[in-house]
Amino acid sequence: MPSEFDLIEHYFKWPAPGTVLGIGDDAAIIAPSIDKMLAVSTDTLVCGQHFFDDTDPFMLGHKSLAVNLSDMAAMGAKPRWVTLSLTLSRNLTENARWLSEFAAGFHTLAQTHQVALIGGDTTCGPLNINVQIIGEVVKDRFLCRDGAMPGDDIWVSGCLGDAALALKHAQQQIELSDEEAKYCFSVLNMPTARVELGLRLIGQAHCAIDISDGLIADLGHILSGSNQSAVIEMAALPCSKVMKRHLSSPLAAECILAGGDDYELCFTAPKKNRKLIKHIGNTLSVPLSLIGEIKHKKEQEKNLVVRDAKGREIIMEKKGYDHFES
Ligand code: ADP
Ligand code: MG
């Protein structure tokens, strides 16, 4: 059986750009750029809870980093450094193919974003992956959840609900063709973090969040943080070709509105920035959809109303993903 140190040395020691001291000592040393502030976040993926135990290891490596990059995107931060804490079963520590694929998925995405792996921890136990990420923002310029203003447009990047479709398919609640399932599982397991978009929205958007727990839940955080309400139009919510084919399913609306694992950005911006936002989407080749409007919050009124094409309110039972839901 390889030692903990063999594992780290063999699979996780890569060049660490922009780092004073990387893997190998008791702590890494990093030097933030002048006039920058640090954005720090962490996310854990638990086997059986966040991913199936037969998930492709390359995709899992990618996803472990992508979900953390997505938090940086939502802050408008430039990701710079990550640590990786792995709890591996005894079987996996001896599974060279699994380890090298996992490391390759993580490393490939890290290189794309020029993020340095600067340390971590390796322990034995049920498979669990924790990543901590550190990014930089220009002093006092970042996106948070509490800036939405009445009259703001509400925008969403990409498409909604495809990852949730994959899960419903795995739970045999929705039937997908092989090709459709392949697409939905690639969205679930290889999410794209909208890092460039987050950076470009600084100064243009009033607030942003990444949709990891479903649109309603995450937009709900913006609304409670900003003390505003909102109306969104179901017909304006962006759907993939695959989702469009399944819109007649009673589960489609739930996937689009409350499905987790989308990792798209939801943000609000003043109407006067509409052209500019469209331009940002076009230059980055990221589809951006205008889905609704922020309203003044009135006492006793609901925070969020979803309307169908005829203007009637859609009532949703499930609001989003909650780990502690019974
Ligand atoms: P310590 O005994 O001080 O906790 P470790 O033996 O856990 O240190 O780790 C040795 C070095 O390897 C440290 O620099 C640590 O940050 C790094 N490291 C440990 N596990 C990982 C991992 N999974 N990925 C990247 N670096 C790791
Ligand atoms: Mg340790």
Coordinates of C-alpha atoms in Angstrom, one line a residue, residues 10 90 102 150 160 165 181-182 200 211 235 290 294 298:
H10 CA 2.9 11.0 -7.1
R90 CA -8.3 1.7 1.5
F102 CA -9.1 12.0 -10.4
P150 CA -36.2 47.4 -7.2
L160 CA -31.3 25.2 -15.9
L165 CA -32.8 15.6 -15.1
A181 CA -28.6 10.8 -20.5
K182 CA -25.0 11.2 -21.6
R200 CA -16.9 40.9 -16.1
I211 CA -27.2 28.3 -8.5
A235 CA -41.3 30.9 -20.2
L290 CA -33.4 37.9 -18.8
I294 CA -36.8 42.8 -8.7
K298 CA -44.2 44.9 0.6

